[in-house]
mmCIF file of C-alpha atoms in Angstrom:
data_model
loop_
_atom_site.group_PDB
_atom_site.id
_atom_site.type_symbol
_atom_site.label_atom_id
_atom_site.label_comp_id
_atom_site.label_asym_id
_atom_site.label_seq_id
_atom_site.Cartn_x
_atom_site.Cartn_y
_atom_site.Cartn_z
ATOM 1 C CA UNK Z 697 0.000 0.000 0.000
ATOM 2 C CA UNK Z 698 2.845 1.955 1.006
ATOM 3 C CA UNK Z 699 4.414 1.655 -2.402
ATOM 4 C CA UNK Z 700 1.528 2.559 -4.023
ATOM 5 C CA UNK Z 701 1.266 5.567 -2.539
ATOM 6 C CA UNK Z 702 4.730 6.378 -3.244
ATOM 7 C CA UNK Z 703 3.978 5.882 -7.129
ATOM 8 C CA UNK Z 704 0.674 7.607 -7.234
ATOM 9 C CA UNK Z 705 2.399 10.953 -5.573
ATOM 10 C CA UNK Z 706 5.185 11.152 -8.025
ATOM 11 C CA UNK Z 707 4.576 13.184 -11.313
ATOM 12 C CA UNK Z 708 4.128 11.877 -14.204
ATOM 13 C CA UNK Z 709 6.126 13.004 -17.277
ATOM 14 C CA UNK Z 710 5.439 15.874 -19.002
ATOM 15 C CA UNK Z 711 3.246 15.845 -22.099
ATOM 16 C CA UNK Z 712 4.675 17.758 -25.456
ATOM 17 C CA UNK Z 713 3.192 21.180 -24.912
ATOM 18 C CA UNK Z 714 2.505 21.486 -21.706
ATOM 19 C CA UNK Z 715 3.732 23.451 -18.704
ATOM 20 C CA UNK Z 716 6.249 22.047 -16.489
ATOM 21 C CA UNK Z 717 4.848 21.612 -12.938
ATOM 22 C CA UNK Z 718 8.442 22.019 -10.806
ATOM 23 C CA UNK Z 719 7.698 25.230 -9.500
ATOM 24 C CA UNK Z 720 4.489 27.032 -8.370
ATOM 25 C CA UNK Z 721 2.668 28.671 -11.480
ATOM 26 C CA UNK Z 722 2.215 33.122 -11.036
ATOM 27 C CA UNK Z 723 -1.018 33.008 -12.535
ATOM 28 C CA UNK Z 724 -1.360 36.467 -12.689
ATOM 29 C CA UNK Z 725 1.880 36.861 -14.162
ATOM 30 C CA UNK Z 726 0.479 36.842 -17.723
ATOM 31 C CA UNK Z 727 -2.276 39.757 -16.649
ATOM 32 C CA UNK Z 728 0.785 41.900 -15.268
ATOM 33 C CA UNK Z 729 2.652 41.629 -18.563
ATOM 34 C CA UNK Z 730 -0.663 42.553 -20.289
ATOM 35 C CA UNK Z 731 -1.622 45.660 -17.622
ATOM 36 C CA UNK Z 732 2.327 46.738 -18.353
ATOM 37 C CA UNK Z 733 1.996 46.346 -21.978
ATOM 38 C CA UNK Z 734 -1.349 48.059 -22.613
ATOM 39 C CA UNK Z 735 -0.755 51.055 -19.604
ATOM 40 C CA UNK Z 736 0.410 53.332 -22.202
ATOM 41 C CA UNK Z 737 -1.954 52.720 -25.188
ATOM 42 C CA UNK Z 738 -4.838 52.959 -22.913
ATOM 43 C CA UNK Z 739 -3.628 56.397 -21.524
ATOM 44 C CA UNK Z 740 -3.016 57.746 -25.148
ATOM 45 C CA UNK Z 741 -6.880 56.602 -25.966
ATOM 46 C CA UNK Z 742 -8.335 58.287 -23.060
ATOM 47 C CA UNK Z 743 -6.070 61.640 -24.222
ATOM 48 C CA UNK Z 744 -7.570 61.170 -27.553
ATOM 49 C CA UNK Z 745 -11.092 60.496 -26.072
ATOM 50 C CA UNK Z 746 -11.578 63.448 -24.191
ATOM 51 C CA UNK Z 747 -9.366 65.837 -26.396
ATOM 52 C CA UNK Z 748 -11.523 64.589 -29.324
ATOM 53 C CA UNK Z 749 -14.274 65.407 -27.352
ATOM 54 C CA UNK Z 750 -12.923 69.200 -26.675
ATOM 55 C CA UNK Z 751 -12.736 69.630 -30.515
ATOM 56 C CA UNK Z 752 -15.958 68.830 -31.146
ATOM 57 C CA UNK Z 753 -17.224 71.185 -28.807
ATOM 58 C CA UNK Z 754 -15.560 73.765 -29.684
ATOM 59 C CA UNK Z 755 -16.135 72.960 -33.452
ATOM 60 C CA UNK Z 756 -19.816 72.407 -33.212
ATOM 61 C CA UNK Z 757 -20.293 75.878 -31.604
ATOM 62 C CA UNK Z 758 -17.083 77.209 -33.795
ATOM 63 C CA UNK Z 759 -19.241 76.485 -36.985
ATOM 64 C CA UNK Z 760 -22.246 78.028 -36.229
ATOM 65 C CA UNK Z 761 -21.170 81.234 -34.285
ATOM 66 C CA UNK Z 762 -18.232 82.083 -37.498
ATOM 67 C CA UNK Z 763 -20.559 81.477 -39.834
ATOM 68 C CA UNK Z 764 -22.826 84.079 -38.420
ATOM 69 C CA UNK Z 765 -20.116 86.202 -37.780
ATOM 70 C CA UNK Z 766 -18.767 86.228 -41.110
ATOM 71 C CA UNK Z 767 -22.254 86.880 -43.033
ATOM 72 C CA UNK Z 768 -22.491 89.810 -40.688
ATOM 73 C CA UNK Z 769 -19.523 91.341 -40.949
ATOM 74 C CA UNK Z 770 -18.737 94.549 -42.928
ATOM 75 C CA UNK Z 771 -17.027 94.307 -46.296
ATOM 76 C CA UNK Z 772 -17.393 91.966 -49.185
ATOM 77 C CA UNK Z 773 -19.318 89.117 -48.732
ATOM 78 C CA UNK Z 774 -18.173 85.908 -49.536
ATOM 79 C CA UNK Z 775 -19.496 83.076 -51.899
ATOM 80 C CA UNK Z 776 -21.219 80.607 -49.622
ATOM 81 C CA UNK Z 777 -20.726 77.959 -52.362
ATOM 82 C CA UNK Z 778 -16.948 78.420 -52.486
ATOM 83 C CA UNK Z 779 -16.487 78.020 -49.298
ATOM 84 C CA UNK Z 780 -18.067 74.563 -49.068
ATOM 85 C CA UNK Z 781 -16.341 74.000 -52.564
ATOM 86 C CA UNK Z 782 -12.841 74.883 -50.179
ATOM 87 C CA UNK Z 783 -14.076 72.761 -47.512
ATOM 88 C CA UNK Z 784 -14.406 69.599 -49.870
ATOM 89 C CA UNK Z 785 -11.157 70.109 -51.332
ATOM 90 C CA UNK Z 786 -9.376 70.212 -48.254
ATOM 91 C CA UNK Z 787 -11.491 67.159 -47.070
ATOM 92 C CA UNK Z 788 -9.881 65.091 -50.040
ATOM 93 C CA UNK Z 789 -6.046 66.141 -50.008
ATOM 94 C CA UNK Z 790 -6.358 65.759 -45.717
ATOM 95 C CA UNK Z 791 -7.655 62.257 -46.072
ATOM 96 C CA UNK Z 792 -5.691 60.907 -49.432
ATOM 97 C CA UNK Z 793 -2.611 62.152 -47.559
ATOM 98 C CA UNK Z 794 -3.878 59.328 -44.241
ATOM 99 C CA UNK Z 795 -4.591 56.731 -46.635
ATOM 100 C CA UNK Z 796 -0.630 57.544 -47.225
ATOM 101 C CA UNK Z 797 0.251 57.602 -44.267
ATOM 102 C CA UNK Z 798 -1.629 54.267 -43.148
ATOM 103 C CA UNK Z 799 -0.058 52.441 -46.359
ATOM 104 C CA UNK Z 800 3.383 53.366 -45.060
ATOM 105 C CA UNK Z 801 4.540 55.324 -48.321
ATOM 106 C CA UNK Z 802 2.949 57.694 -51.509
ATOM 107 C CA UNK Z 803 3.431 54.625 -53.674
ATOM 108 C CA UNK Z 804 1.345 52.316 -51.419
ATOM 109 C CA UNK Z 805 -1.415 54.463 -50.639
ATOM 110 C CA UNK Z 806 -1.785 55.396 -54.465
ATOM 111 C CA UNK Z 807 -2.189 51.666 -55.333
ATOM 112 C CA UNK Z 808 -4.762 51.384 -52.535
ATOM 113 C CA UNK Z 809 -7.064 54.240 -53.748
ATOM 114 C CA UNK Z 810 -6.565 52.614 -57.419
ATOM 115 C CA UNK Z 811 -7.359 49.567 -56.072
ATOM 116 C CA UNK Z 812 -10.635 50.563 -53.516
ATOM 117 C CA UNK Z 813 -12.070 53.312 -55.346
ATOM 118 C CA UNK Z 814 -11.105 52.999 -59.259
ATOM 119 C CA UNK Z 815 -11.134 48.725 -59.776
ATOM 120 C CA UNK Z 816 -14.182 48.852 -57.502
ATOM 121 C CA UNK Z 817 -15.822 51.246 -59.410
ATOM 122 C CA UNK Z 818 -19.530 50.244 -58.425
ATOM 123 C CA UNK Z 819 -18.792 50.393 -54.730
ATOM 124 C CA UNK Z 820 -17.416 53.928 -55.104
ATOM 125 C CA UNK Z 821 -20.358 54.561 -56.850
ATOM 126 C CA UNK Z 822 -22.607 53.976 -54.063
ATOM 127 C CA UNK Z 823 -21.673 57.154 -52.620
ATOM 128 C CA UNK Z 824 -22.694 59.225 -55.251
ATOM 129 C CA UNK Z 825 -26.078 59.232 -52.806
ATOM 130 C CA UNK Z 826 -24.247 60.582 -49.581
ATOM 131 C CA UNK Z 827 -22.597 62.970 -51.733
ATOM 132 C CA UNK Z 828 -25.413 65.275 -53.404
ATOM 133 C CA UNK Z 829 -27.260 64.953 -49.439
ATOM 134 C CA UNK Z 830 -23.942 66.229 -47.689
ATOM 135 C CA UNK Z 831 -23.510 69.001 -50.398
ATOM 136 C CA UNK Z 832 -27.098 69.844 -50.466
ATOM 137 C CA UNK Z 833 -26.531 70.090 -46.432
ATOM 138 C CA UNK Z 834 -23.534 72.067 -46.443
ATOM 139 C CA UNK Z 835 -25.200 74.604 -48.816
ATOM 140 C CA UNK Z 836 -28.739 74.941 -46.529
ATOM 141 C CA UNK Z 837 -26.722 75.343 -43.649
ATOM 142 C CA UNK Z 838 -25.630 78.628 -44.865
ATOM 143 C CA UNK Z 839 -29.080 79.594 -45.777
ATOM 144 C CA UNK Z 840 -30.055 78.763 -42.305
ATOM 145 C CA UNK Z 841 -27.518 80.477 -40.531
ATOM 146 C CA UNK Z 842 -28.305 83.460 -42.785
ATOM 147 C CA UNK Z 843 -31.839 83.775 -41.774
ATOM 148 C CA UNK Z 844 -31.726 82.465 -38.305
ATOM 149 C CA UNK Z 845 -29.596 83.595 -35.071
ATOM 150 C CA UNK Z 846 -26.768 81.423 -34.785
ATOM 151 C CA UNK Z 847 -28.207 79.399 -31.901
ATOM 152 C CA UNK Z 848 -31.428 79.040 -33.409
ATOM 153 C CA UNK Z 849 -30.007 77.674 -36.376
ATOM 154 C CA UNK Z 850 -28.061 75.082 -34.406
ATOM 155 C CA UNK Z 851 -31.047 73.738 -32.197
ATOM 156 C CA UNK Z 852 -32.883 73.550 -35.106
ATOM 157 C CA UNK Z 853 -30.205 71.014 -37.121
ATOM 158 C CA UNK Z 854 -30.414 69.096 -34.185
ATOM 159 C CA UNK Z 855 -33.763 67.918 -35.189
ATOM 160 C CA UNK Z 856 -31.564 65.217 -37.060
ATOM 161 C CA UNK Z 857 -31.830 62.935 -34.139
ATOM 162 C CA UNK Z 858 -35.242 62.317 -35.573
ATOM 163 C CA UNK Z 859 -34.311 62.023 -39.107
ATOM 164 C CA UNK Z 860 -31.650 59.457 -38.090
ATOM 165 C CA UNK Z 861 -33.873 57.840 -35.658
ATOM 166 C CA UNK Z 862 -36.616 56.981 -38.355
ATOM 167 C CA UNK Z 863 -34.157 56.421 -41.460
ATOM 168 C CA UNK Z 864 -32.599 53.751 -38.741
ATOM 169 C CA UNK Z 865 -35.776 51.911 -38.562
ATOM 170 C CA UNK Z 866 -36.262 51.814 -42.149
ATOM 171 C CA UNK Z 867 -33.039 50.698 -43.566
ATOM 172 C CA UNK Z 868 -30.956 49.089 -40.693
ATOM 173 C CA UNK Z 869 -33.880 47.889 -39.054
ATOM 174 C CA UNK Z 870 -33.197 49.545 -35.502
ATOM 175 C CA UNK Z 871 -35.145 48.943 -32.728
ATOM 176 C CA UNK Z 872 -35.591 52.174 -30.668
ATOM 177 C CA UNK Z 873 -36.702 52.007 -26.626
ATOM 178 C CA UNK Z 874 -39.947 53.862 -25.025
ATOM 179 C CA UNK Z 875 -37.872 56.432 -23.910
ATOM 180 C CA UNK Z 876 -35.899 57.070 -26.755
ATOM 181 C CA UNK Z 877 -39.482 57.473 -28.856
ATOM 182 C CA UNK Z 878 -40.291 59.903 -25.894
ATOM 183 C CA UNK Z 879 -37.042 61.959 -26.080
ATOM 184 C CA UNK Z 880 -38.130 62.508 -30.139
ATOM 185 C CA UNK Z 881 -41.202 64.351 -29.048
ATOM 186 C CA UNK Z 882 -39.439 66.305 -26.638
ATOM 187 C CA UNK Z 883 -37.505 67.619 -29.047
ATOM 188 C CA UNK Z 884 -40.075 68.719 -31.544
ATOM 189 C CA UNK Z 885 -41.521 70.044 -28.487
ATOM 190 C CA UNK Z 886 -38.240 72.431 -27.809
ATOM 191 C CA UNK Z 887 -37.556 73.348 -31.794
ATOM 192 C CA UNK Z 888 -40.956 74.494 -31.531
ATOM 193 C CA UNK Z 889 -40.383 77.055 -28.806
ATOM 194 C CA UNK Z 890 -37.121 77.800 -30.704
ATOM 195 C CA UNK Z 891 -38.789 78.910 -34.110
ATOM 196 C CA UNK Z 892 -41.489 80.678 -31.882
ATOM 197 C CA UNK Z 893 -39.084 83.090 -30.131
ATOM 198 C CA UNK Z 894 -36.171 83.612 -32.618
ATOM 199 C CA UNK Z 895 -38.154 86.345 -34.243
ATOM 200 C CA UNK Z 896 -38.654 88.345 -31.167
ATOM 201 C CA UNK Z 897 -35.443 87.012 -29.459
ATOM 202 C CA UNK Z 898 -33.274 88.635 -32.139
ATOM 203 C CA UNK Z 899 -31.351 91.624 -32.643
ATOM 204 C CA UNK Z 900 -31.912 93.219 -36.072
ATOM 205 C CA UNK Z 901 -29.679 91.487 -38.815
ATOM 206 C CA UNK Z 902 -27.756 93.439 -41.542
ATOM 207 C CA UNK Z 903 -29.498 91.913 -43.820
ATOM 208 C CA UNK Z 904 -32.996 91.027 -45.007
ATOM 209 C CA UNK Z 905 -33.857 87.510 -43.182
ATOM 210 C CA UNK Z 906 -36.872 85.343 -43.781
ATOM 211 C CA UNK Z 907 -37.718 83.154 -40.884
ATOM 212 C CA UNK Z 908 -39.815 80.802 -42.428
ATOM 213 C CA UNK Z 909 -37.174 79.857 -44.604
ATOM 214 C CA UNK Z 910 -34.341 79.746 -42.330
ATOM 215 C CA UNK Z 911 -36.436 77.134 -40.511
ATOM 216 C CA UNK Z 912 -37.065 74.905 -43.608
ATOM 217 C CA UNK Z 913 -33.377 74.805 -44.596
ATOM 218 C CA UNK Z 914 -31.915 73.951 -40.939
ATOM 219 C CA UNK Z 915 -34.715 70.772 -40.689
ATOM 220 C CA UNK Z 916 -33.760 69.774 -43.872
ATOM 221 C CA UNK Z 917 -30.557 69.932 -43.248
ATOM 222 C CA UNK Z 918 -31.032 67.681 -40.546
ATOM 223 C CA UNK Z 919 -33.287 65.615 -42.435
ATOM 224 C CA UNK Z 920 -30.472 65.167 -45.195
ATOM 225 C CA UNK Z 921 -27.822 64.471 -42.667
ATOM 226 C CA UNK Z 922 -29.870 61.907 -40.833
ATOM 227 C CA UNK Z 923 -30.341 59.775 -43.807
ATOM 228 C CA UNK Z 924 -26.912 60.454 -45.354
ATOM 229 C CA UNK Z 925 -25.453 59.061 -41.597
ATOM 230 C CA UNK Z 926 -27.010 56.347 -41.559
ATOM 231 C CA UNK Z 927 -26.646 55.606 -45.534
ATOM 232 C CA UNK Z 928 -22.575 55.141 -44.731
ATOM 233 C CA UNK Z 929 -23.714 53.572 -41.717
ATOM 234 C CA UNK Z 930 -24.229 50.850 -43.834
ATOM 235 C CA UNK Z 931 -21.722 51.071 -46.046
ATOM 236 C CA UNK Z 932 -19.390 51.132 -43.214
ATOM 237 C CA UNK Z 933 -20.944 47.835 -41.849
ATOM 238 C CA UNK Z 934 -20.914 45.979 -45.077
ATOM 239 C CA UNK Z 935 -17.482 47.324 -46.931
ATOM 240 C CA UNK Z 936 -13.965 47.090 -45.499
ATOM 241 C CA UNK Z 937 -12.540 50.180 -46.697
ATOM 242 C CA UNK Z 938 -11.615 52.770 -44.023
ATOM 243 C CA UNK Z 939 -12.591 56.022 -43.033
ATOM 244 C CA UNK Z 940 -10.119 57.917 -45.093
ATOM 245 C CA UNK Z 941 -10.895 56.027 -48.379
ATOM 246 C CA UNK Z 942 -14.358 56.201 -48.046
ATOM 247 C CA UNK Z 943 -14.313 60.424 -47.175
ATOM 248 C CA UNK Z 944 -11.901 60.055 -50.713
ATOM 249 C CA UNK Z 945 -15.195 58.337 -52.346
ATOM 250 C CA UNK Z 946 -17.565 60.656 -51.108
ATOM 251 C CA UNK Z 947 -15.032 63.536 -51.990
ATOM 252 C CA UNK Z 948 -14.920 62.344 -55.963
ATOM 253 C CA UNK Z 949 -18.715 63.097 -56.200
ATOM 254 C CA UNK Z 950 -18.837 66.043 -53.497
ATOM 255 C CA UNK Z 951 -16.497 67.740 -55.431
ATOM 256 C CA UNK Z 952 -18.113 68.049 -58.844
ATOM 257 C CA UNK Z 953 -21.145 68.531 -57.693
ATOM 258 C CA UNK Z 954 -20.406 71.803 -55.721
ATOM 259 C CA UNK Z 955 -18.529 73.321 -58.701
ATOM 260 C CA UNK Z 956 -21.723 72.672 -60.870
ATOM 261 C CA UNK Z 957 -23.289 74.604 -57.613
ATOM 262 C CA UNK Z 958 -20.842 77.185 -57.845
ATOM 263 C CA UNK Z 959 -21.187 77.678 -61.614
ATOM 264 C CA UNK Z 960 -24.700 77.723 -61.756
ATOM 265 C CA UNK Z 961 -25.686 80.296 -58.334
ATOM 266 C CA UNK Z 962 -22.308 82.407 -58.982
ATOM 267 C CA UNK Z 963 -21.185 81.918 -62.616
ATOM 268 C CA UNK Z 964 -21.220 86.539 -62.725
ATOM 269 C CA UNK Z 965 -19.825 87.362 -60.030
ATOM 270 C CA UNK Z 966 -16.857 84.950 -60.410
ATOM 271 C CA UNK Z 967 -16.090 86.457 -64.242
ATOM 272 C CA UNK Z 968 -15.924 89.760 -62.368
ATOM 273 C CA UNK Z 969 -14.619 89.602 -58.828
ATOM 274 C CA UNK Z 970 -12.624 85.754 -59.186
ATOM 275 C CA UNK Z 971 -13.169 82.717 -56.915
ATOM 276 C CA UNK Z 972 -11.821 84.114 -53.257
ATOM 277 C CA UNK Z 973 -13.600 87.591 -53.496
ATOM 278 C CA UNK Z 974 -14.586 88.332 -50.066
ATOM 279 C CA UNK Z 975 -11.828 85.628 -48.267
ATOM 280 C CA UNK Z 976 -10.493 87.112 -44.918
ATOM 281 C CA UNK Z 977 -8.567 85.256 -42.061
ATOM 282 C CA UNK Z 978 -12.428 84.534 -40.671
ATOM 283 C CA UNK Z 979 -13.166 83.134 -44.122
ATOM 284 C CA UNK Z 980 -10.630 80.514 -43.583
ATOM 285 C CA UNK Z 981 -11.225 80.248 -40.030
ATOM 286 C CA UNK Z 982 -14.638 78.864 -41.423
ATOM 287 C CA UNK Z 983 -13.589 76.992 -43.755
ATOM 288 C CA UNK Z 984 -11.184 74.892 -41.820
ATOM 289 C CA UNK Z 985 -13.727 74.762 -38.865
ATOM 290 C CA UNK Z 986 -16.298 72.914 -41.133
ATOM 291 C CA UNK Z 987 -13.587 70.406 -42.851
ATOM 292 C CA UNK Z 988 -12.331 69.737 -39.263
ATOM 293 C CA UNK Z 989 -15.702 69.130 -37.927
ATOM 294 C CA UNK Z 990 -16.048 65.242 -40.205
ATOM 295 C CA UNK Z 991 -12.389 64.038 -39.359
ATOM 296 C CA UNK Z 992 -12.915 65.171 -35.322
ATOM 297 C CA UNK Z 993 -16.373 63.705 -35.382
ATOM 298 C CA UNK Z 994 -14.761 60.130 -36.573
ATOM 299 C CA UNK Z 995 -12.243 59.784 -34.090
ATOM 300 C CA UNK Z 996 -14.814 60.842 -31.174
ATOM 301 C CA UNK Z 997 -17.595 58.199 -32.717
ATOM 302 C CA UNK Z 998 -14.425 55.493 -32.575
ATOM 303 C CA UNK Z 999 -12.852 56.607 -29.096
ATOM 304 C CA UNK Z 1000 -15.262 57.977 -27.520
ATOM 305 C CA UNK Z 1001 -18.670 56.828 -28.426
ATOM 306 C CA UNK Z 1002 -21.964 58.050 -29.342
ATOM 307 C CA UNK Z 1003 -23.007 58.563 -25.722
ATOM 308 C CA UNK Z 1004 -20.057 60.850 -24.819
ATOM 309 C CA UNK Z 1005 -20.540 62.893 -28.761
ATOM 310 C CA UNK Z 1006 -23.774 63.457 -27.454
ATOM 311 C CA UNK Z 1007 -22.765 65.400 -24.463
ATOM 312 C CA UNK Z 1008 -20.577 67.349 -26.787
ATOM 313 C CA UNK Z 1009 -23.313 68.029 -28.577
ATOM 314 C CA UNK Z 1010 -25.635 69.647 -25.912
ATOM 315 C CA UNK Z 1011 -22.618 71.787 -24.759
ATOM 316 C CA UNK Z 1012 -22.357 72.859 -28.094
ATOM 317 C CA UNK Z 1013 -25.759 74.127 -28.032
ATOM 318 C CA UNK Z 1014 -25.234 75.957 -24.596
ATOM 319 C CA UNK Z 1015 -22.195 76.955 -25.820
ATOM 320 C CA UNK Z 1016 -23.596 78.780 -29.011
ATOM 321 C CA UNK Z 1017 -26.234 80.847 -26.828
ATOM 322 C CA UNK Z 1018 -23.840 81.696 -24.574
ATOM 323 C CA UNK Z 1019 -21.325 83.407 -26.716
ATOM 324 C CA UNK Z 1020 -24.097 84.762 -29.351
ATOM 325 C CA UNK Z 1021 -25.134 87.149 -26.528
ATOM 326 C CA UNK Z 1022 -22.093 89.674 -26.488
ATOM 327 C CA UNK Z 1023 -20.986 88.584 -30.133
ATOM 328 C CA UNK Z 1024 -23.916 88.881 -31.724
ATOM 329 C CA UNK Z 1025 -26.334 91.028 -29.207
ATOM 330 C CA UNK Z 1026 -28.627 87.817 -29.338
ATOM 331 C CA UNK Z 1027 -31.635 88.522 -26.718
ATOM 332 C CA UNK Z 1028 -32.460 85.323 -25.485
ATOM 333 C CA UNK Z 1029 -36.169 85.011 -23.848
ATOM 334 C CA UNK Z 1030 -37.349 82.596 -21.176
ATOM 335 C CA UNK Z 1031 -39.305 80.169 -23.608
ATOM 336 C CA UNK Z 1032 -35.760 80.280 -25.511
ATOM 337 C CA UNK Z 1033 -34.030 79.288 -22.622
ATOM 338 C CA UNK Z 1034 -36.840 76.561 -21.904
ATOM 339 C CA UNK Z 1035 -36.579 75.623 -25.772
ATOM 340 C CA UNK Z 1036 -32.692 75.182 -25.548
ATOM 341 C CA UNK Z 1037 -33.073 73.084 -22.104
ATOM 342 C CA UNK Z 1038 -36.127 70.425 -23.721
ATOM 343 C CA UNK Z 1039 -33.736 69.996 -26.835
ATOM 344 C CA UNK Z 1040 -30.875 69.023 -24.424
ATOM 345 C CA UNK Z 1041 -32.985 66.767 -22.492
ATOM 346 C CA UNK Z 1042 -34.349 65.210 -25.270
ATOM 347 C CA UNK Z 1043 -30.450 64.557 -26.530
ATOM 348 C CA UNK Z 1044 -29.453 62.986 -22.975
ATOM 349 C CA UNK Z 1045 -33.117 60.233 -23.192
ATOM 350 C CA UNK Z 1046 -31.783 59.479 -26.600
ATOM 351 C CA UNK Z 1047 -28.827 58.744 -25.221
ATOM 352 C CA UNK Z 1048 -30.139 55.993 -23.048
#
């Protein structure tokens, strides 16, 4: 029995493959290699997170509040439609120069966009549709901002919560909560008070305005962006080309189509006064705020999530009406106040 015992106690060999059992295992040692390894990417992501998140902010509100400034200001006006023609181009040489960078080399990222966008000719063709919507957007923003205060023009766009709600349903089949459906009425409920007091709310403009048309290009604006979003949505689900390539795709149509814009609503004044008549630092200051506003809007939807680019998006708002009153002697009422505060509600239940 004894000797039995003896045999049963004693290891047995070894198999091929498998850990030797001399000395006690650290089984945590493989989770401390993994905490040391991963301690510094993790850091850099949160950086990026909440930087990203800064940016957006500040671009969101940046957008709206130049804009205004610049179609108010003194001196020749600028051409709405070369600015969002400047935009575009800036768009494509900013993301043709990452698809570079993320092939390591000019050479590699020029056979990559042959390959993705000119062999694969009828995928790049499916973003012809995103295309005319996002330069049909960028155009009706301008009219918005033009006959709207700047915050008013901004709580109105939001109104693309809706569009992208309902577009979701239809074409990726989303399934939306109680409360979600119940944050959509709230804010209909708060662009309503918006359009209601932006009349009296307003300091006189330099310019002839028309309300009712300021309100119809901001919510279709929204509308356009909510189905454009969730349009690449799907392409992003069902493709495997990045971010950069497919902002190249979308740049191939954009691009075209706003110099036909340009032609047709400014073919005069361009013989006469050229293509940058009316470009000041501010100009450019727009024009870079409105290109930056898709690339920072990626990196917060990948590091940061749609949760936390909602947030930004409600201080945004605040953000706008805050600085339109000494910029723009904006004359916020109560029900404005009460408009601005259901919108950002509604924003936070949609979150959840």
């Amino acid at each position: 029995q004894l000797s039995r015992m003896n045999w049963a106690s004693m290891p047995l060999p070894p198999e091929e493959g498998a850990p030797l059992t001399g000395a006690p295992l650290d089984l945590n040692l493989e989770a401390k290699k993994t905490e040391q390894h991963t301690s510094g990417p993790t850091d850099a992501n949160a950086y990026i997170r909440y930087a990203s998140l800064v940016l957006l902010v500040v671009q969101n509100s940046g957008n709206f509040i130049l804009t205004s400034y610049t179609r108010n200001a003194s001196g020749p006006m600028y051409r709405t439609t070369v600015v969002v023609l400047m935009q575009e181009l800036f768009k494509m040489i900013f993301c043709i120069g990452m698809v570079a960078q993320q092939a390591k080399g000019v050479t590699a990222g020029l056979r990559e966009l042959h390959r993705k966008v000119w062999l694969d000719r009828i995928g790049t063709s499916k973003l012809a549709v995103p295309a005319i919507c996002y330069t049909l957007q960028n155009n009706l923003v301008f009219i918005a901002v033009n006959n709207l205060s700047a915050a008013a023009a901004q709580v109105l766009y939001q109104t693309k919560t809706i569009s992208t709600a309902i577009f979701s349903v239809i074409i990726l089949g989303k399934v939306f909560k109680k409360l979600q459906w119940l944050s959509f009425v709230l804010l209909g409920i708060g662009v309503v008070l918006v359009q209601n007091q932006d009349a009296k709310s307003s300091a006189p403009a330099t310019h002839a305005q028309s309300m009712p048309l300021g309100v119809v290009a901001a919510l279709s604006a929204s509308g356009l962006s909510g189905f454009a979003g969730v349009y690449l949505e799907l392409m992003f689900t069902t493709g495997t080309s990045s971010l950069w390539l497919r902002n190249v795709q979308l740049s191939l149509f954009a691009i075209p189509l706003q110099v036909i814009v340009v032609l047709q609503a400014d073919m005069s004044g361009l013989r006469t006064d050229g293509l940058l008549y009316g470009f000041y630092p501010s100009t450019w200051a727009l024009v870079f705020v409105q290109f930056a506003g898709g690339m920072i809007a990626a990196v917060v939807i990948k590091y940061a999530g749609n949760i936390l680019k909602t947030f930004a998006t409600v201080l945004a708002i605040l953000c706008t009406c805050f600085v339109s009153i000494p910029l723009f002697n904006f004359l916020p009422t109560p029900l404005f106040w009460l408009g601005v505060a259901v919108v950002s509600a509604a924003v936070f239940l949609y979150a959840k």
